[in-house]
């Protein structure tokens, strides 16, 4: 265990395909953790090792690396860039102390980049920026830097600037020094900034110095008086600015050419915080953990990976204290005692046992645990602490699944169920009535890949059927009805009787139950049964089999029988009352509406907007910058389920989009009719 002041724990974050995994590969190579640089194109990188990742050439789950750089331990997490695989982003951000935010030099910051940046800010993590792919023909470093301020509203300070022409890059210049890395026959060698680039670098230096000065009241005065800051003043201001988010230092390079890696590692060392700098951890009960090796040993499990040897690896971040392999800690969610004996360091799919002990900030893999799951906290039972649960976005889309061969439902269900352990954003349901299997996730690709994985691992053939739109039903108005269940068959009868008032609530309210029984018209113990009967019927829907939402039930009267009343009978009474109320009220179908963000070259804007209105979309706004237009719109989910191929066709493959659930809206009557007819056909 190296010195904790030098230890770094950070995530690599950025939009799809900007080069995060390639960057991690370069960093691992520079640090000597691997002795040859793998390539995405060859499927040979250290951190994209799952077969689905190598075949699609894209990351689909977080990957971890532990390595040493200049005598200090680094814990790196490489994240996917696609929204489909980022449902657990907040879990990862909880586990790290800083971020390398990667931006593609061709695209600059993209719409999803804005969302990622916001998550980093919400997690209060300092970040440094790396502008990658500066070697590419169409790379535009200035545009990429400008997009940082225009899209993210941050004050970038360029620390390293590419020199040369796009497509013919000469190297990297240190903006605040005179040194440069010059490419010579494909290798980067140390040198000085060539004369022809000096002026350009001087301009960047002035802009940077002014930005640095503006971040600090004392410095700005000195700068305005003297027009200069010393190297020491700048370094310390950048360090503080990075911590507060006031300044964001920008580095550059080309991961594929192994250019800029060492400078970036030095920047991580100099500018990102150590675990000791981290603010105290607090839980919902007001308990505190200091990010110190002397506090109570505490580990937060923030991710689960599948592993060929021990089924699952549980990834933990040491929150506080010193964790050694001869220790047992208590799972605070289950009360089980768990051994730390199998703690390991990760390097892609490889792991090595931890020999001694690790302090705060360490990212470790645990295996052979009894009850641990993602989100649990392990600590000493006598001194409790529970890391608050990070938020995950709601599932966006559901598909029905079927086995290729008849009768294979159970096998298909089991195959997907195995994935749930490692993927907190996947949901699996089985309709008790139709026995249909439903899978929900973050998007189409998320579900397709999950199915691909399940097929490979469990050797089943699965057919993915049409996507299911999660419609809802709701009511208008208010009524009072009686639900009476009475049966006399031989011996003991069944009797339950309730009066309810059912009324509509505003959109998004869900379901509210009010117990207004006075004088024991219904005995206490049967009241929850009425509620349950109503909820269960509401789940089954009325119009088209979708859950009924946004309504209130007031239970205000009823009667019972000393012998014949039971929970079951009152549940039936509740269900009867619900159905009666539905028959008398106006029932409406609600459809989910998503916020869609499309980013396209300017010239396609007209086509894309026209197409969105034909999908009943409402454009909320658009922004154009650097030749790229970003359109935001509300669109009913049913109209946009298969948007990817259409957008590709419309924009010659240059369009990108993300979407997330926004709200429910009353469906137009033609849609309602269609959905009701489909349901009727299914239930025949
Ligand atoms: N020319 C050039 N290509 C690069 C560079 N860095 C990465 N690439 C290529 O860009 C593509 C995407 O690289 P990845 O490393 O998979 O990017 P990523 O950000 O990890 O992608 P996701 O994890 O799928 O979001 C691959 O084809 C890489 O070879 C670079 O500096 N220069
Ligand atoms: Mg990747």
XYZ file of C-alpha atoms and ligand atoms in Angstrom:
717
model
C 0.000 0.000 0.000
C 1.687 3.235 -1.185
C 1.245 6.572 0.561
C -2.442 7.531 0.726
C -1.697 11.179 -0.095
C -0.529 10.022 -3.539
C -3.246 7.421 -4.079
C -5.818 8.250 -6.768
C -9.243 6.736 -7.451
C -10.957 8.010 -10.582
C -13.413 7.211 -13.330
C -13.015 7.813 -17.056
C -16.260 9.334 -18.288
C -17.338 10.538 -21.736
C -19.838 9.975 -24.522
C -19.888 6.853 -26.696
C -16.784 6.117 -28.700
C -14.711 9.144 -27.609
C -11.852 6.786 -26.768
C -12.120 6.097 -23.016
C -11.087 2.456 -23.167
C -8.235 3.281 -25.550
C -7.157 6.050 -23.174
C -7.196 3.638 -20.229
C -5.089 1.251 -22.307
C -2.538 4.006 -22.935
C -2.444 4.917 -19.224
C -1.926 1.280 -18.229
C 0.860 0.999 -20.776
C 2.532 4.230 -19.647
C 2.412 3.078 -16.040
C 3.950 -0.262 -16.993
C 0.912 -2.284 -15.905
C 0.755 -3.913 -19.350
C 3.607 -4.349 -21.760
C 1.798 -3.990 -25.058
C -1.014 -1.686 -26.063
C -4.153 -3.519 -27.164
C -6.570 -2.072 -29.708
C -10.356 -1.805 -29.846
C -10.308 -2.863 -33.495
C -8.493 -6.085 -32.567
C -10.614 -6.728 -29.489
C -7.422 -6.802 -27.463
C -7.778 -4.019 -24.880
C -7.473 -4.806 -21.184
C -10.796 -3.277 -20.191
C -13.228 -4.339 -22.955
C -13.014 -8.069 -22.312
C -16.597 -9.338 -22.346
C -17.379 -11.143 -25.645
C -20.284 -8.742 -26.339
C -17.885 -5.809 -25.897
C -15.224 -7.134 -28.227
C -17.730 -8.133 -30.896
C -19.587 -4.783 -30.824
C -16.330 -2.829 -30.253
C -17.862 -0.858 -27.436
C -17.890 -0.920 -23.622
C -21.024 -2.242 -21.950
C -20.089 -2.400 -18.296
C -17.641 -0.627 -16.001
C -14.151 -2.126 -15.996
C -11.517 -1.770 -13.306
C -7.756 -1.415 -13.187
C -5.352 -1.195 -10.269
C -1.800 -0.120 -11.012
C 1.148 1.762 -9.681
C 2.421 5.026 -11.059
C 5.495 6.739 -9.639
C 5.191 4.846 -6.376
C 1.490 5.542 -5.833
C -1.510 3.310 -6.285
C -4.101 4.226 -8.924
C -7.616 2.771 -9.052
C -9.189 3.445 -12.418
C -12.731 2.751 -13.595
C -13.474 2.825 -17.331
C -17.149 3.513 -17.969
C -19.275 2.781 -21.025
C -20.341 5.855 -22.995
C -23.708 4.708 -24.256
C -26.774 5.709 -22.257
C -28.011 2.124 -22.502
C -25.205 1.005 -20.198
C -25.015 3.940 -17.830
C -27.998 3.259 -15.610
C -25.679 2.683 -12.666
C -23.539 5.781 -13.315
C -24.291 7.266 -9.890
C -23.105 4.093 -8.168
C -19.727 4.402 -9.873
C -19.450 8.107 -9.178
C -20.092 7.409 -5.489
C -17.053 5.137 -5.459
C -14.443 7.484 -6.981
C -12.760 10.726 -5.910
C -12.311 12.347 -9.317
C -12.981 12.087 -13.030
C -11.125 12.233 -16.326
C -13.757 13.625 -18.681
C -12.925 12.600 -22.237
C -14.018 14.663 -25.224
C -13.636 13.630 -28.860
C -11.663 16.270 -30.810
C -13.927 15.789 -33.834
C -17.290 16.173 -32.123
C -16.574 18.305 -29.087
C -19.063 17.970 -26.237
C -22.211 16.143 -27.325
C -25.704 16.345 -25.822
C -25.198 13.263 -23.680
C -21.924 14.809 -22.516
C -23.930 17.528 -20.862
C -25.900 14.960 -18.926
C -22.754 13.153 -17.859
C -21.191 16.410 -16.742
C -24.221 17.209 -14.640
C -23.984 13.818 -12.921
C -20.305 14.524 -12.147
C -21.224 17.905 -10.693
C -24.094 16.460 -8.668
C -21.630 13.966 -7.216
C -19.348 16.947 -6.405
C -16.359 15.343 -8.074
C -13.412 17.338 -9.407
C -12.686 16.635 -13.055
C -9.962 17.206 -15.584
C -10.664 17.094 -19.304
C -8.794 15.077 -21.917
C -9.411 15.956 -25.544
C -8.693 12.765 -27.435
C -8.148 11.851 -31.103
C -6.232 15.037 -31.943
C -4.516 13.018 -34.672
C -7.684 12.605 -36.732
C -8.134 14.481 -40.038
C -11.240 16.304 -38.948
C -10.022 17.017 -35.400
C -10.783 20.575 -34.315
C -9.160 21.275 -30.980
C -10.382 24.888 -30.682
C -13.960 23.879 -31.386
C -13.695 21.119 -28.767
C -12.361 23.583 -26.166
C -15.079 26.109 -27.029
C -17.739 23.444 -26.690
C -16.620 22.974 -23.078
C -17.652 26.509 -22.243
C -20.688 26.717 -24.522
C -22.145 23.300 -23.724
C -21.013 22.799 -20.123
C -20.673 26.401 -18.994
C -17.221 25.810 -17.540
C -14.032 27.830 -17.699
C -11.495 25.619 -19.470
C -7.784 26.187 -18.953
C -5.813 24.594 -21.760
C -2.702 22.998 -20.247
C -1.501 21.029 -23.286
C -2.204 22.025 -26.837
C -1.731 20.036 -30.022
C 0.680 21.558 -32.525
C 0.723 20.912 -36.247
C -2.175 20.413 -38.625
C -5.186 18.141 -38.190
C -4.309 14.861 -39.851
C -0.647 15.735 -39.588
C -0.046 16.301 -35.941
C 3.443 17.412 -34.821
C 3.053 16.860 -31.104
C 1.862 18.465 -27.884
C 3.025 21.754 -26.379
C 3.023 22.665 -22.707
C 1.048 25.927 -22.613
C 2.588 27.230 -19.392
C 6.134 26.022 -20.012
C 8.384 25.804 -22.976
C 8.554 22.034 -23.304
C 6.873 19.925 -25.934
C 6.370 16.313 -26.875
C 7.270 15.955 -30.531
C 6.240 13.050 -32.703
C 9.211 11.571 -34.445
C 8.610 8.549 -36.624
C 5.520 7.606 -34.625
C 7.247 8.015 -31.264
C 6.854 10.969 -28.883
C 10.148 12.496 -27.795
C 10.818 15.343 -25.359
C 11.750 18.694 -26.891
C 10.883 22.397 -26.876
C 8.025 24.222 -28.588
C 9.180 24.840 -32.201
C 9.420 28.544 -33.166
C 6.559 28.455 -35.650
C 4.089 27.480 -32.919
C 5.331 29.871 -30.231
C 2.893 32.645 -31.020
C -0.134 30.366 -31.016
C 0.896 28.934 -27.657
C 1.473 32.412 -26.224
C -2.130 33.335 -27.028
C -3.425 30.223 -25.234
C -1.163 31.089 -22.324
C -2.646 34.588 -21.983
C -6.223 33.336 -22.157
C -5.433 30.578 -19.673
C -3.716 32.919 -17.249
C -6.631 35.302 -17.320
C -9.048 32.455 -16.609
C -6.904 31.219 -13.748
C -6.633 34.709 -12.302
C -10.399 35.232 -12.510
C -10.971 32.195 -10.305
C -9.403 33.884 -7.286
C -9.988 37.359 -5.876
C -6.411 37.875 -4.730
C -4.914 36.584 -7.955
C -7.109 38.719 -10.188
C -5.874 41.880 -8.482
C -2.280 40.865 -8.861
C -2.856 39.874 -12.471
C -4.552 43.172 -13.342
C -1.658 45.105 -11.785
C 1.277 43.064 -13.031
C -0.121 41.196 -16.029
C 1.683 38.005 -14.907
C 1.295 35.156 -12.466
C 4.101 32.885 -11.297
C 4.099 29.186 -12.087
C 3.522 28.403 -8.375
C 0.547 30.748 -8.158
C -1.001 29.172 -11.208
C -0.447 25.595 -10.043
C -2.039 26.207 -6.711
C -4.987 28.131 -8.232
C -5.589 25.327 -10.739
C -5.510 22.778 -7.962
C -8.064 24.680 -5.903
C -10.143 25.517 -8.973
C -10.264 21.862 -9.979
C -11.514 20.891 -6.535
C -14.244 23.514 -6.510
C -15.107 23.018 -10.185
C -14.367 26.703 -10.822
C -11.624 25.822 -13.307
C -11.299 22.800 -15.503
C -7.810 22.017 -16.785
C -7.737 20.629 -20.298
C -5.225 18.098 -21.584
C -4.917 16.649 -25.043
C -3.612 13.636 -26.852
C -4.181 10.671 -29.070
C -4.684 7.418 -27.222
C -4.188 5.335 -30.308
C -0.762 6.912 -30.950
C 0.248 6.698 -27.285
C 0.518 10.484 -27.149
C -0.220 12.441 -23.977
C -0.638 9.546 -21.535
C 2.222 10.308 -19.220
C 1.289 13.998 -19.044
C -2.244 12.999 -18.130
C -1.064 10.621 -15.393
C 1.079 13.428 -14.004
C -1.987 15.673 -14.081
C -4.049 13.065 -12.213
C -1.276 12.991 -9.652
C -0.984 16.778 -9.397
C -4.601 17.896 -9.745
C -7.052 15.199 -8.680
C -7.559 14.704 -4.927
C -6.390 11.820 -2.770
C -8.903 9.819 -0.707
C -7.716 11.776 2.347
C -9.028 15.005 0.767
C -12.508 13.578 0.476
C -15.231 15.133 2.646
C -16.683 12.953 5.415
C -19.268 10.357 4.418
C -22.645 10.741 6.090
C -25.610 8.389 6.235
C -29.350 8.942 6.663
C -29.117 8.371 10.416
C -26.473 11.071 10.813
C -23.592 8.601 11.260
C -20.274 9.798 9.914
C -17.224 8.080 8.445
C -13.991 9.950 7.958
C -12.105 9.147 4.782
C -9.186 8.075 6.941
C -7.307 4.814 7.536
C -7.978 5.162 11.272
C -11.775 5.218 11.194
C -13.977 2.082 11.347
C -13.375 -0.242 8.367
C -16.266 0.302 5.946
C -16.753 -0.924 2.372
C -19.475 0.164 -0.059
C -20.435 -2.440 -2.678
C -21.149 -0.414 -5.797
C -21.002 -2.914 -8.641
C -21.223 -6.638 -9.399
C -19.365 -8.430 -12.187
C -19.859 -11.955 -13.353
C -16.775 -14.095 -13.066
C -16.053 -17.474 -14.609
C -14.390 -18.772 -11.439
C -16.564 -17.640 -8.582
C -19.858 -16.693 -10.253
C -19.841 -13.093 -9.041
C -17.302 -10.498 -8.022
C -18.604 -7.771 -5.759
C -16.776 -4.504 -6.323
C -16.254 -2.475 -3.178
C -14.875 0.945 -2.416
C -13.164 1.260 0.929
C -15.011 4.197 2.467
C -13.004 4.407 5.669
C -10.598 2.504 7.845
C -8.066 -0.152 6.955
C -9.434 -3.363 5.538
C -7.305 -6.473 5.843
C -7.865 -9.939 4.489
C -8.071 -11.576 7.936
C -11.123 -9.494 8.772
C -14.857 -10.127 8.708
C -17.334 -7.284 8.299
C -21.094 -7.227 8.684
C -23.408 -6.668 5.738
C -25.535 -3.872 7.198
C -28.497 -4.669 4.940
C -28.706 -8.351 5.907
C -26.799 -8.723 9.175
C -24.594 -11.505 7.742
C -20.935 -11.597 8.669
C -18.778 -11.663 5.533
C -15.098 -12.610 5.215
C -12.688 -10.265 3.464
C -10.306 -13.184 2.900
C -10.777 -13.256 -0.866
C -10.214 -9.545 -1.501
C -8.526 -8.900 -4.846
C -7.210 -6.096 -7.025
C -8.581 -5.993 -10.574
C -6.865 -5.447 -13.897
C -9.541 -5.998 -16.524
C -10.633 -9.613 -16.283
C -7.582 -10.578 -14.228
C -7.330 -10.326 -10.496
C -4.599 -10.712 -7.919
C -5.151 -11.469 -4.232
C -4.516 -8.613 -1.836
C -1.737 -9.670 0.482
C -1.935 -7.229 3.339
C -4.386 -4.401 3.856
C -5.926 -1.488 1.969
C -7.024 1.974 3.077
C -9.749 4.410 2.015
C -10.146 4.913 -1.713
C -9.118 1.373 -2.613
C -11.344 -0.444 -5.078
C -11.398 -4.141 -4.319
C -13.186 -7.209 -5.626
C -14.744 -9.596 -3.121
C -16.009 -13.081 -3.845
C -17.643 -16.043 -2.124
C -19.875 -13.805 -0.032
C -23.109 -14.981 1.527
C -25.572 -12.131 1.184
C -23.841 -9.115 -0.373
C -25.439 -7.302 -3.325
C -24.777 -4.038 -5.124
C -25.736 -1.155 -2.829
C -24.884 -2.875 0.464
C -22.476 -1.510 3.061
C -20.059 -3.722 5.004
C -18.787 -2.480 8.345
C -18.522 -3.300 12.063
C -21.897 -4.205 13.489
C -21.350 -2.283 16.714
C -20.712 0.939 14.834
C -23.316 1.051 12.040
C -23.137 3.025 8.831
C -25.057 2.678 5.558
C -23.905 4.508 2.439
C -27.021 6.236 1.002
C -28.330 4.528 -2.153
C -27.387 6.366 -5.355
C -30.258 7.111 -7.714
C -30.874 5.072 -10.847
C -33.083 6.206 -13.731
C -36.367 4.376 -14.347
C -36.494 1.640 -16.988
C -37.498 3.067 -20.319
C -38.558 0.165 -22.401
C -39.946 -3.370 -22.097
C -39.933 -6.317 -24.456
C -41.659 -9.664 -24.337
C -39.353 -12.682 -24.451
C -40.077 -16.159 -25.656
C -38.074 -19.362 -25.960
C -37.288 -20.487 -29.495
C -38.414 -23.968 -28.561
C -41.805 -24.650 -27.065
C -41.912 -25.107 -23.320
C -38.591 -23.421 -22.648
C -40.077 -20.502 -20.674
C -38.494 -21.502 -17.379
C -35.055 -21.781 -18.929
C -35.377 -18.358 -20.546
C -36.575 -16.832 -17.283
C -33.669 -18.365 -15.345
C -31.115 -17.232 -17.931
C -32.177 -13.596 -17.672
C -32.579 -13.793 -13.920
C -28.876 -14.615 -13.615
C -28.068 -11.243 -15.187
C -30.088 -9.260 -12.661
C -27.420 -9.726 -10.024
C -24.835 -7.836 -12.046
C -27.156 -5.339 -13.720
C -29.238 -3.217 -11.332
C -31.026 -1.530 -14.244
C -32.570 -4.642 -15.730
C -36.015 -5.823 -14.614
C -37.723 -9.126 -15.260
C -41.426 -9.878 -14.866
C -43.616 -12.834 -15.500
C -47.280 -12.255 -16.139
C -49.063 -14.726 -13.912
C -52.072 -14.913 -16.182
C -50.498 -15.214 -19.632
C -47.138 -16.572 -18.295
C -45.490 -14.144 -20.694
C -41.947 -13.047 -19.758
C -41.217 -9.325 -19.868
C -37.816 -7.674 -19.645
C -37.319 -3.933 -19.034
C -34.212 -1.832 -19.383
C -32.621 1.458 -20.304
C -33.116 1.152 -24.052
C -33.315 -1.195 -26.992
C -29.576 -1.895 -27.100
C -29.454 -2.602 -23.366
C -32.069 -5.299 -23.766
C -30.617 -6.750 -26.956
C -27.202 -7.117 -25.328
C -28.699 -8.622 -22.158
C -30.433 -11.236 -24.293
C -27.223 -11.873 -26.239
C -25.342 -12.410 -22.976
C -28.019 -14.685 -21.516
C -28.003 -16.820 -24.668
C -24.220 -17.175 -24.613
C -23.914 -17.907 -20.924
C -26.925 -20.151 -20.429
C -27.003 -21.713 -23.899
C -30.674 -20.982 -24.564
C -32.271 -19.590 -27.691
C -34.362 -16.542 -26.960
C -36.701 -14.664 -29.267
C -37.129 -10.965 -28.538
C -40.652 -9.928 -29.460
C -42.024 -6.470 -30.135
C -41.323 -3.774 -27.586
C -44.072 -3.136 -25.086
C -45.137 0.401 -24.434
C -45.832 0.827 -20.715
C -49.264 2.419 -21.062
C -51.256 3.249 -17.958
C -54.941 3.756 -17.301
C -56.593 6.415 -15.237
C -60.030 7.797 -14.350
C -61.946 11.043 -14.524
C -64.450 12.196 -11.912
C -65.572 10.740 -8.625
C -68.064 8.078 -7.478
C -69.227 6.206 -4.426
C -69.876 2.473 -4.734
C -70.459 -0.582 -2.648
C -68.423 -3.761 -2.931
C -70.180 -6.691 -1.351
C -68.918 -10.254 -1.362
C -71.176 -12.903 0.045
C -71.010 -16.633 -0.470
C -72.753 -19.423 1.326
C -71.488 -22.823 0.287
C -72.051 -25.488 2.855
C -70.145 -24.870 6.138
C -68.547 -21.489 6.786
C -69.542 -18.687 4.431
C -67.629 -15.671 3.190
C -68.729 -12.168 3.918
C -67.128 -8.787 3.237
C -68.798 -5.480 2.513
C -67.285 -2.057 1.884
C -68.269 1.375 0.633
C -65.619 3.361 -1.161
C -65.335 6.756 -2.768
C -63.006 6.732 -5.737
C -61.736 9.934 -7.311
C -59.174 11.088 -9.852
C -55.873 12.630 -8.730
C -53.462 14.868 -10.685
C -51.028 13.222 -13.107
C -48.083 11.552 -11.380
C -49.821 11.108 -7.996
C -49.974 7.327 -8.200
C -52.374 5.710 -5.740
C -53.635 6.996 -2.397
C -55.712 5.021 0.106
C -57.556 6.761 2.915
C -59.031 4.865 5.812
C -62.098 6.823 6.948
C -63.855 4.038 8.816
C -65.354 5.138 12.118
C -67.131 3.131 14.796
C -65.749 -0.215 13.647
C -68.014 -0.638 10.613
C -65.145 -2.771 9.303
C -62.810 -4.303 11.902
C -59.230 -2.890 11.819
C -57.608 -6.116 10.691
C -59.687 -6.260 7.481
C -59.009 -2.720 6.284
C -55.612 -3.492 4.680
C -57.325 -6.362 2.865
C -59.740 -3.970 1.145
C -56.750 -1.806 0.126
C -54.933 -4.879 -1.193
C -57.957 -6.072 -3.183
C -58.203 -2.662 -4.847
C -54.479 -2.467 -5.616
C -54.363 -5.922 -7.122
C -57.316 -5.182 -9.377
C -55.830 -1.813 -10.319
C -52.632 -3.574 -11.420
C -54.640 -5.717 -13.833
C -56.233 -2.675 -15.462
C -59.712 -2.184 -16.842
C -59.531 -0.908 -20.405
C -56.557 -2.721 -21.841
C -54.759 -4.563 -19.066
C -52.514 -1.685 -17.945
C -52.159 -0.575 -14.310
C -54.629 2.101 -13.216
C -52.879 5.107 -11.657
C -53.500 8.595 -10.272
C -56.562 7.940 -8.150
C -57.627 8.020 -4.553
C -59.805 5.585 -2.679
C -61.548 6.576 0.523
C -62.929 3.650 2.469
C -65.772 5.149 4.511
C -68.273 2.456 5.415
C -69.024 -1.250 5.346
C -70.269 -4.145 7.387
C -69.025 -7.514 8.580
C -70.131 -10.849 9.911
C -68.743 -12.324 13.150
C -68.157 -15.771 11.707
C -68.048 -15.425 7.944
C -65.797 -12.373 7.531
C -62.153 -12.938 6.635
C -59.265 -11.122 4.996
C -59.966 -13.006 1.801
C -63.611 -11.922 1.790
C -62.718 -8.237 2.295
C -60.086 -8.432 -0.409
C -62.801 -9.684 -2.748
C -65.112 -6.892 -1.587
C -62.406 -4.306 -2.367
C -61.867 -5.760 -5.796
C -65.609 -5.795 -6.543
C -65.931 -2.173 -5.415
C -63.023 -1.159 -7.640
C -64.553 -2.784 -10.722
C -67.932 -1.224 -10.056
C -66.341 2.210 -9.709
C -64.433 1.744 -12.962
C -67.657 0.844 -14.757
C -69.252 4.086 -13.627
C -66.263 6.405 -14.165
C -64.722 7.620 -17.376
C -61.549 5.548 -17.980
C -58.669 6.970 -20.002
C -55.526 5.490 -21.486
C -52.270 7.261 -20.615
C -49.232 7.019 -22.833
C -45.607 7.576 -21.798
C -43.888 10.599 -23.324
C -40.096 10.792 -23.551
C -37.709 13.699 -23.832
C -35.733 13.078 -26.967
C -32.421 14.795 -27.687
C -31.250 14.522 -31.256
C -27.948 15.855 -32.454
C -27.485 16.252 -36.214
C -25.460 18.216 -38.742
C -27.329 21.513 -39.405
C -28.432 20.591 -42.923
C -30.680 17.771 -41.654
C -32.567 19.922 -39.180
C -35.624 20.460 -41.428
C -36.028 16.754 -42.190
C -35.581 15.698 -38.583
C -38.097 18.224 -37.239
C -40.607 17.328 -39.955
C -40.238 13.681 -39.076
C -40.685 14.406 -35.362
C -43.977 16.169 -35.959
C -45.221 13.215 -37.998
C -44.516 11.185 -34.851
C -46.711 13.527 -32.798
C -43.558 15.125 -31.324
C -43.436 18.625 -29.848
C -40.152 20.434 -30.356
C -39.057 22.133 -27.121
C -36.061 23.948 -28.519
C -32.976 23.694 -30.636
C -29.406 24.917 -30.472
C -26.958 25.161 -33.271
C -23.253 25.375 -32.848
C -20.205 24.433 -34.840
C -22.360 22.969 -37.602
C -24.253 20.691 -35.230
C -27.858 21.215 -34.213
C -29.277 19.755 -31.056
C -33.043 19.373 -31.023
C -35.007 18.649 -27.860
C -38.529 17.327 -28.147
C -41.292 15.552 -26.294
C -42.432 12.506 -28.237
C -44.870 9.728 -27.305
C -42.801 6.629 -26.659
C -44.901 4.467 -28.955
C -43.845 6.621 -31.919
C -40.133 6.462 -31.272
C -39.470 2.828 -30.418
C -37.623 2.218 -33.621
C -36.044 5.597 -34.150
C -32.420 4.487 -34.534
C -32.589 3.095 -38.101
C -34.863 5.947 -39.285
C -32.548 8.642 -37.955
C -29.595 6.852 -39.497
C -31.319 6.810 -42.881
C -32.399 10.465 -42.620
C -28.944 11.793 -41.713
C -26.603 9.550 -43.670
C -25.586 7.934 -40.404
C -24.513 11.177 -38.759
C -27.389 11.662 -36.331
C -27.312 10.706 -32.675
C -30.012 10.622 -30.077
C -30.758 9.859 -26.464
C -34.082 9.715 -24.740
C -35.463 9.410 -21.265
C -38.908 8.996 -19.780
C -40.557 12.324 -18.964
C -44.250 12.009 -18.119
C -47.581 10.374 -18.896
C -50.170 12.049 -21.079
C -53.713 11.160 -22.079
C -53.541 9.192 -25.328
C -55.545 10.483 -28.319
C -58.709 8.501 -29.009
C -57.409 6.697 -32.108
C -54.446 5.342 -30.119
C -56.713 4.329 -27.240
C -59.000 2.493 -29.641
C -56.071 0.680 -31.203
C -54.586 -0.394 -27.878
C -57.964 -1.532 -26.542
C -58.605 -3.545 -29.713
C -55.172 -5.205 -29.474
C -55.896 -6.155 -25.875
C -59.287 -7.555 -26.789
C -57.727 -9.670 -29.536
C -55.081 -10.996 -27.128
C -57.546 -11.985 -24.438
C -59.794 -13.976 -26.749
N -7.481 8.065 -34.514
C -7.740 7.794 -33.259
N -8.648 6.873 -32.962
C -8.899 6.621 -31.658
C -8.224 7.300 -30.619
N -8.687 6.847 -29.450
C -9.601 5.900 -29.730
N -9.735 5.764 -31.062
C -10.651 4.868 -31.774
O -11.984 5.271 -31.459
C -12.847 4.128 -31.361
C -13.522 4.101 -30.028
O -12.545 3.918 -29.030
P -12.885 3.336 -27.596
O -11.637 3.343 -26.809
O -13.647 2.083 -27.693
O -13.866 4.463 -27.092
P -14.771 4.420 -25.800
O -14.980 5.816 -25.386
O -14.192 3.502 -24.794
O -16.114 3.817 -26.375
P -17.382 3.298 -25.537
O -16.849 2.596 -24.343
O -18.114 2.402 -26.459
O -18.153 4.512 -25.184
C -11.956 2.916 -31.613
O -12.066 2.582 -32.952
C -10.563 3.428 -31.291
O -9.549 2.734 -31.978
C -7.253 8.282 -30.980
O -6.647 8.945 -30.158
N -7.068 8.486 -32.301
Mg -15.043 1.979 -23.793
